Short mmCIF file of N, CA, C and O in Angstrom, two decimals:
data_model
loop_
_atom_site.label_atom_id
_atom_site.label_comp_id
_atom_site.label_asym_id
_atom_site.label_seq_id
_atom_site.Cartn_x
_atom_site.Cartn_y
_atom_site.Cartn_z
N MET O 1 83.81 82.67 73.61
CA MET O 1 83.82 83.19 74.96
C MET O 1 83.24 82.14 75.91
O MET O 1 82.33 81.42 75.55
N ILE O 2 83.74 82.16 77.11
CA ILE O 2 83.30 81.24 78.13
C ILE O 2 82.60 82.05 79.22
O ILE O 2 83.18 82.98 79.78
N GLN O 3 81.35 81.71 79.51
CA GLN O 3 80.62 82.40 80.56
C GLN O 3 81.13 81.93 81.91
O GLN O 3 81.37 80.74 82.11
N ILE O 4 81.32 82.89 82.82
CA ILE O 4 81.84 82.56 84.16
C ILE O 4 80.93 83.12 85.24
O ILE O 4 80.10 83.99 84.99
N ASP O 5 81.12 82.62 86.44
CA ASP O 5 80.48 83.15 87.64
C ASP O 5 81.57 83.92 88.37
O ASP O 5 82.51 83.32 88.91
N ASN O 6 81.48 85.23 88.40
CA ASN O 6 82.56 86.04 88.97
C ASN O 6 82.65 85.99 90.49
O ASN O 6 83.45 86.69 91.09
N THR O 7 81.83 85.16 91.11
CA THR O 7 81.97 84.94 92.56
C THR O 7 82.77 83.68 92.84
O THR O 7 82.98 83.33 94.00
N LYS O 8 83.21 82.99 91.80
CA LYS O 8 83.95 81.73 91.94
C LYS O 8 85.39 81.87 91.46
O LYS O 8 85.70 82.75 90.67
N ASN O 9 86.24 80.99 91.91
CA ASN O 9 87.60 80.85 91.40
C ASN O 9 87.61 79.73 90.39
O ASN O 9 86.76 78.83 90.44
N TYR O 10 88.58 79.74 89.50
CA TYR O 10 88.71 78.71 88.47
C TYR O 10 90.15 78.27 88.38
O TYR O 10 91.07 79.03 88.70
N VAL O 11 90.35 77.07 87.92
CA VAL O 11 91.70 76.58 87.63
C VAL O 11 91.68 76.01 86.21
O VAL O 11 90.73 75.35 85.82
N LEU O 12 92.71 76.33 85.46
CA LEU O 12 92.86 75.76 84.12
C LEU O 12 94.02 74.80 84.19
O LEU O 12 95.14 75.17 84.52
N SER O 13 93.74 73.54 83.92
CA SER O 13 94.80 72.54 83.97
C SER O 13 94.94 71.88 82.60
O SER O 13 94.03 71.94 81.77
N THR O 14 96.08 71.29 82.39
CA THR O 14 96.35 70.53 81.17
C THR O 14 97.12 69.27 81.56
O THR O 14 97.58 69.15 82.69
N SER O 15 97.28 68.39 80.61
CA SER O 15 98.07 67.20 80.88
C SER O 15 99.56 67.48 80.75
O SER O 15 100.39 66.63 81.01
N SER O 16 99.91 68.70 80.36
CA SER O 16 101.31 69.08 80.19
C SER O 16 101.92 69.48 81.53
O SER O 16 101.25 70.08 82.37
N ASN O 17 103.17 69.19 81.71
CA ASN O 17 103.90 69.66 82.90
C ASN O 17 104.72 70.90 82.59
O ASN O 17 105.60 71.26 83.33
N ASN O 18 104.42 71.55 81.48
CA ASN O 18 105.14 72.75 81.05
C ASN O 18 104.69 73.94 81.89
O ASN O 18 103.76 74.64 81.54
N SER O 19 105.33 74.15 83.01
CA SER O 19 104.92 75.22 83.91
C SER O 19 105.41 76.59 83.47
O SER O 19 105.06 77.59 84.07
N SER O 20 106.21 76.65 82.41
CA SER O 20 106.70 77.94 81.95
C SER O 20 105.82 78.52 80.84
O SER O 20 105.99 79.67 80.47
N ALA O 21 104.90 77.74 80.31
CA ALA O 21 104.00 78.24 79.26
C ALA O 21 102.98 79.19 79.88
O ALA O 21 102.48 78.95 80.97
N PHE O 22 102.67 80.26 79.15
CA PHE O 22 101.74 81.26 79.65
C PHE O 22 100.40 81.18 78.96
O PHE O 22 100.29 80.77 77.81
N MET O 23 99.37 81.59 79.69
CA MET O 23 98.06 81.80 79.11
C MET O 23 97.66 83.24 79.42
O MET O 23 98.11 83.83 80.41
N TYR O 24 96.84 83.78 78.58
CA TYR O 24 96.33 85.14 78.75
C TYR O 24 94.82 85.03 78.91
O TYR O 24 94.16 84.36 78.11
N ILE O 25 94.28 85.67 79.94
CA ILE O 25 92.86 85.62 80.22
C ILE O 25 92.29 87.00 79.92
O ILE O 25 92.64 87.97 80.59
N MET O 26 91.44 87.08 78.90
CA MET O 26 90.78 88.32 78.55
C MET O 26 89.40 88.33 79.20
O MET O 26 88.67 87.35 79.12
N TYR O 27 89.06 89.46 79.84
CA TYR O 27 87.81 89.57 80.57
C TYR O 27 86.83 90.47 79.81
O TYR O 27 87.22 91.48 79.23
N TYR O 28 85.53 90.09 79.88
CA TYR O 28 84.47 90.83 79.21
C TYR O 28 83.29 90.98 80.16
O TYR O 28 83.04 90.09 80.99
N ASP O 29 82.54 92.07 80.02
CA ASP O 29 81.36 92.26 80.87
C ASP O 29 80.14 91.57 80.28
O ASP O 29 80.24 90.85 79.28
N ALA O 30 78.97 91.81 80.86
CA ALA O 30 77.73 91.15 80.43
C ALA O 30 77.37 91.48 78.98
O ALA O 30 76.71 90.70 78.30
N ASN O 31 77.82 92.65 78.50
CA ASN O 31 77.55 93.05 77.11
C ASN O 31 78.67 92.61 76.17
O ASN O 31 78.71 93.04 75.02
N LYS O 32 79.58 91.83 76.69
CA LYS O 32 80.74 91.32 75.96
C LYS O 32 81.68 92.45 75.51
O LYS O 32 82.34 92.37 74.50
N THR O 33 81.73 93.49 76.36
CA THR O 33 82.67 94.59 76.14
C THR O 33 83.97 94.23 76.84
O THR O 33 83.97 93.83 78.01
N TYR O 34 85.09 94.39 76.15
CA TYR O 34 86.41 94.04 76.67
C TYR O 34 86.74 94.89 77.88
O TYR O 34 86.61 96.12 77.86
N LEU O 35 87.19 94.24 78.96
CA LEU O 35 87.57 94.94 80.20
C LEU O 35 89.08 95.00 80.39
O LEU O 35 89.58 95.92 81.02
N GLY O 36 89.80 94.00 79.91
CA GLY O 36 91.24 93.93 80.11
C GLY O 36 91.69 92.49 80.19
O GLY O 36 90.92 91.57 79.93
N TYR O 37 92.97 92.28 80.57
CA TYR O 37 93.49 90.92 80.63
C TYR O 37 94.49 90.77 81.76
O TYR O 37 95.01 91.75 82.29
N THR O 38 94.75 89.51 82.11
CA THR O 38 95.84 89.15 82.99
C THR O 38 96.54 87.95 82.37
O THR O 38 96.04 87.35 81.41
N SER O 39 97.67 87.58 82.90
CA SER O 39 98.38 86.40 82.41
C SER O 39 98.73 85.50 83.60
O SER O 39 98.79 85.95 84.73
N ALA O 40 98.91 84.23 83.30
CA ALA O 40 99.25 83.25 84.33
C ALA O 40 99.95 82.08 83.64
O ALA O 40 99.87 81.92 82.43
N THR O 41 100.62 81.27 84.44
CA THR O 41 101.22 80.07 83.88
C THR O 41 100.16 78.97 83.80
O THR O 41 99.16 79.01 84.52
N LEU O 42 100.38 78.02 82.91
CA LEU O 42 99.46 76.89 82.82
C LEU O 42 99.45 76.14 84.15
O LEU O 42 100.42 76.16 84.89
N ASN O 43 98.37 75.44 84.40
CA ASN O 43 98.19 74.64 85.62
C ASN O 43 98.21 75.49 86.89
O ASN O 43 98.71 75.07 87.92
N SER O 44 97.68 76.69 86.80
CA SER O 44 97.60 77.53 87.99
C SER O 44 96.17 78.02 88.18
O SER O 44 95.37 78.03 87.26
N THR O 45 95.86 78.42 89.42
CA THR O 45 94.55 78.99 89.69
C THR O 45 94.48 80.37 89.05
O THR O 45 95.43 81.14 89.12
N ILE O 46 93.37 80.66 88.41
CA ILE O 46 93.22 81.95 87.77
C ILE O 46 92.01 82.67 88.32
O ILE O 46 91.11 82.06 88.87
N MET O 47 92.03 83.95 88.20
CA MET O 47 90.92 84.84 88.48
C MET O 47 90.71 85.21 89.94
O MET O 47 90.02 86.14 90.21
N ALA O 48 91.27 84.51 90.86
CA ALA O 48 91.05 84.84 92.27
C ALA O 48 91.76 86.14 92.62
O ALA O 48 92.96 86.17 92.82
N ASN O 49 91.00 87.21 92.68
CA ASN O 49 91.55 88.54 93.00
C ASN O 49 92.73 88.93 92.11
O ASN O 49 93.60 89.66 92.53
N SER O 50 92.73 88.42 90.87
CA SER O 50 93.88 88.69 90.01
C SER O 50 93.63 89.85 89.06
O SER O 50 94.52 90.23 88.32
N TYR O 51 92.45 90.40 89.08
CA TYR O 51 92.13 91.47 88.14
C TYR O 51 91.14 92.43 88.79
O TYR O 51 90.13 92.01 89.34
N SER O 52 91.43 93.72 88.72
CA SER O 52 90.64 94.70 89.47
C SER O 52 89.19 94.80 89.02
O SER O 52 88.32 95.09 89.82
N ASN O 53 88.90 94.53 87.75
CA ASN O 53 87.52 94.59 87.26
C ASN O 53 86.84 93.22 87.24
O ASN O 53 85.81 93.05 86.59
N TYR O 54 87.43 92.26 87.94
CA TYR O 54 86.87 90.90 87.90
C TYR O 54 85.42 90.86 88.36
O TYR O 54 84.63 90.08 87.86
N SER O 55 85.05 91.71 89.30
CA SER O 55 83.67 91.71 89.80
C SER O 55 82.67 92.07 88.70
O SER O 55 81.50 91.74 88.81
N ARG O 56 83.12 92.71 87.63
CA ARG O 56 82.26 93.06 86.50
C ARG O 56 82.29 92.01 85.39
O ARG O 56 81.47 92.03 84.50
N ALA O 57 83.24 91.10 85.45
CA ALA O 57 83.42 90.12 84.37
C ALA O 57 82.31 89.08 84.36
O ALA O 57 81.92 88.56 85.40
N LYS O 58 81.82 88.78 83.17
CA LYS O 58 80.82 87.73 82.97
C LYS O 58 81.30 86.69 81.97
O LYS O 58 80.74 85.61 81.89
N TYR O 59 82.32 87.05 81.19
CA TYR O 59 82.87 86.15 80.18
C TYR O 59 84.38 86.25 80.18
O TYR O 59 84.95 87.29 80.53
N ILE O 60 85.03 85.17 79.75
CA ILE O 60 86.47 85.20 79.52
C ILE O 60 86.77 84.58 78.18
O ILE O 60 85.95 83.84 77.61
N ASN O 61 87.93 84.88 77.69
CA ASN O 61 88.48 84.24 76.50
C ASN O 61 89.93 83.91 76.85
O ASN O 61 90.60 84.70 77.53
N LEU O 62 90.41 82.77 76.44
CA LEU O 62 91.76 82.33 76.79
C LEU O 62 92.64 82.29 75.55
O LEU O 62 92.19 81.90 74.47
N ARG O 63 93.89 82.70 75.71
CA ARG O 63 94.89 82.60 74.66
C ARG O 63 96.15 82.01 75.27
O ARG O 63 96.52 82.35 76.39
N PHE O 64 96.78 81.11 74.54
CA PHE O 64 97.97 80.42 75.03
C PHE O 64 99.17 80.80 74.19
O PHE O 64 99.05 81.07 73.00
N ASP O 65 100.37 80.79 74.81
CA ASP O 65 101.57 81.15 74.06
C ASP O 65 102.25 79.94 73.43
O ASP O 65 103.35 80.05 72.92
N ILE O 66 101.59 78.79 73.48
CA ILE O 66 102.08 77.61 72.78
C ILE O 66 100.98 77.14 71.83
O ILE O 66 99.80 77.39 72.07
N LEU O 67 101.36 76.50 70.73
CA LEU O 67 100.38 76.13 69.71
C LEU O 67 99.42 75.04 70.15
O LEU O 67 98.23 75.14 69.95
N ASN O 68 99.93 73.99 70.73
CA ASN O 68 99.09 72.87 71.10
C ASN O 68 99.03 72.73 72.61
O ASN O 68 100.00 72.32 73.23
N VAL O 69 97.89 73.08 73.17
CA VAL O 69 97.70 72.92 74.61
C VAL O 69 97.08 71.55 74.81
O VAL O 69 95.94 71.32 74.42
N PRO O 70 97.83 70.62 75.40
CA PRO O 70 97.31 69.26 75.53
C PRO O 70 96.20 69.15 76.57
O PRO O 70 96.40 69.49 77.73
N GLU O 71 95.04 68.72 76.12
CA GLU O 71 93.89 68.47 76.98
C GLU O 71 93.61 69.56 78.00
O GLU O 71 93.68 69.33 79.20
N PRO O 72 93.25 70.77 77.56
CA PRO O 72 92.92 71.82 78.53
C PRO O 72 91.60 71.52 79.22
O PRO O 72 90.67 70.97 78.64
N MET O 73 91.53 71.87 80.52
CA MET O 73 90.30 71.64 81.28
C MET O 73 90.13 72.80 82.26
O MET O 73 90.97 73.03 83.12
N LEU O 74 89.04 73.56 82.09
CA LEU O 74 88.72 74.68 82.97
C LEU O 74 87.65 74.22 83.95
O LEU O 74 86.63 73.67 83.55
N GLU O 75 87.90 74.43 85.24
CA GLU O 75 86.92 73.99 86.23
C GLU O 75 86.88 74.95 87.41
O GLU O 75 87.85 75.65 87.69
N GLN O 76 85.74 75.00 88.08
CA GLN O 76 85.61 75.85 89.26
C GLN O 76 86.41 75.27 90.40
O GLN O 76 86.52 74.06 90.55
N GLY O 77 86.95 76.17 91.22
CA GLY O 77 87.69 75.76 92.40
C GLY O 77 89.12 76.24 92.35
O GLY O 77 89.51 77.00 91.49
N ASN O 78 89.92 75.78 93.31
CA ASN O 78 91.32 76.16 93.41
C ASN O 78 92.27 75.00 93.18
O ASN O 78 93.48 75.19 93.17
N VAL O 79 91.73 73.79 93.05
CA VAL O 79 92.57 72.61 92.92
C VAL O 79 92.19 71.90 91.63
O VAL O 79 91.01 71.66 91.36
N LYS O 80 93.21 71.57 90.83
CA LYS O 80 92.91 70.89 89.58
C LYS O 80 92.62 69.42 89.83
O LYS O 80 93.16 68.80 90.74
N SER O 81 91.73 68.88 89.02
CA SER O 81 91.38 67.46 89.08
C SER O 81 92.21 66.71 88.06
O SER O 81 92.84 67.30 87.19
N THR O 82 92.15 65.41 88.13
CA THR O 82 92.78 64.58 87.11
C THR O 82 92.01 64.79 85.82
O THR O 82 90.77 64.87 85.83
N TYR O 83 92.72 64.87 84.71
CA TYR O 83 92.08 65.10 83.42
C TYR O 83 91.09 63.98 83.10
O TYR O 83 91.40 62.80 83.27
N GLU O 84 89.91 64.37 82.67
CA GLU O 84 88.90 63.41 82.22
C GLU O 84 88.48 63.80 80.81
O GLU O 84 88.13 64.95 80.57
N GLU O 85 88.52 62.85 79.91
CA GLU O 85 88.10 63.13 78.54
C GLU O 85 86.62 63.46 78.51
O GLU O 85 85.82 62.87 79.22
N TYR O 86 86.27 64.46 77.71
CA TYR O 86 84.87 64.88 77.59
C TYR O 86 84.08 63.82 76.86
O TYR O 86 84.45 63.39 75.77
N ASN O 87 83.00 63.37 77.47
CA ASN O 87 82.12 62.38 76.84
C ASN O 87 80.75 63.01 76.67
O ASN O 87 80.17 63.48 77.64
N ARG O 88 80.28 63.00 75.46
CA ARG O 88 78.95 63.52 75.20
C ARG O 88 78.19 62.50 74.37
O ARG O 88 78.63 62.13 73.29
N GLU O 89 77.10 62.08 74.92
CA GLU O 89 76.29 61.11 74.19
C GLU O 89 75.26 61.85 73.36
O GLU O 89 74.63 62.79 73.83
N ILE O 90 75.13 61.46 72.14
CA ILE O 90 74.16 62.05 71.24
C ILE O 90 73.04 61.04 71.05
O ILE O 90 73.29 59.89 70.69
N TYR O 91 71.83 61.46 71.29
CA TYR O 91 70.68 60.55 71.17
C TYR O 91 69.92 60.84 69.90
O TYR O 91 69.82 61.89 69.43
#
């Protein structure tokens, strides 16, 4: 599960130009109780007034209708950024 701020919008982008592929966004409350789901195409803004119980959502889970989602990136806002590979330094 991915913790979200339900006062913000998010965009899920990928390096794919497959605009017909769908994703399913499952919403959960603070106790991780399932609230429901919505669907959207890849590379689109999600969550902005797209679900009636969104104000109660604290977590989401994503499911895609294609097997390999190339370089998915979830970020706050309404505009997708250029894909950046995740870099984590271990000390």
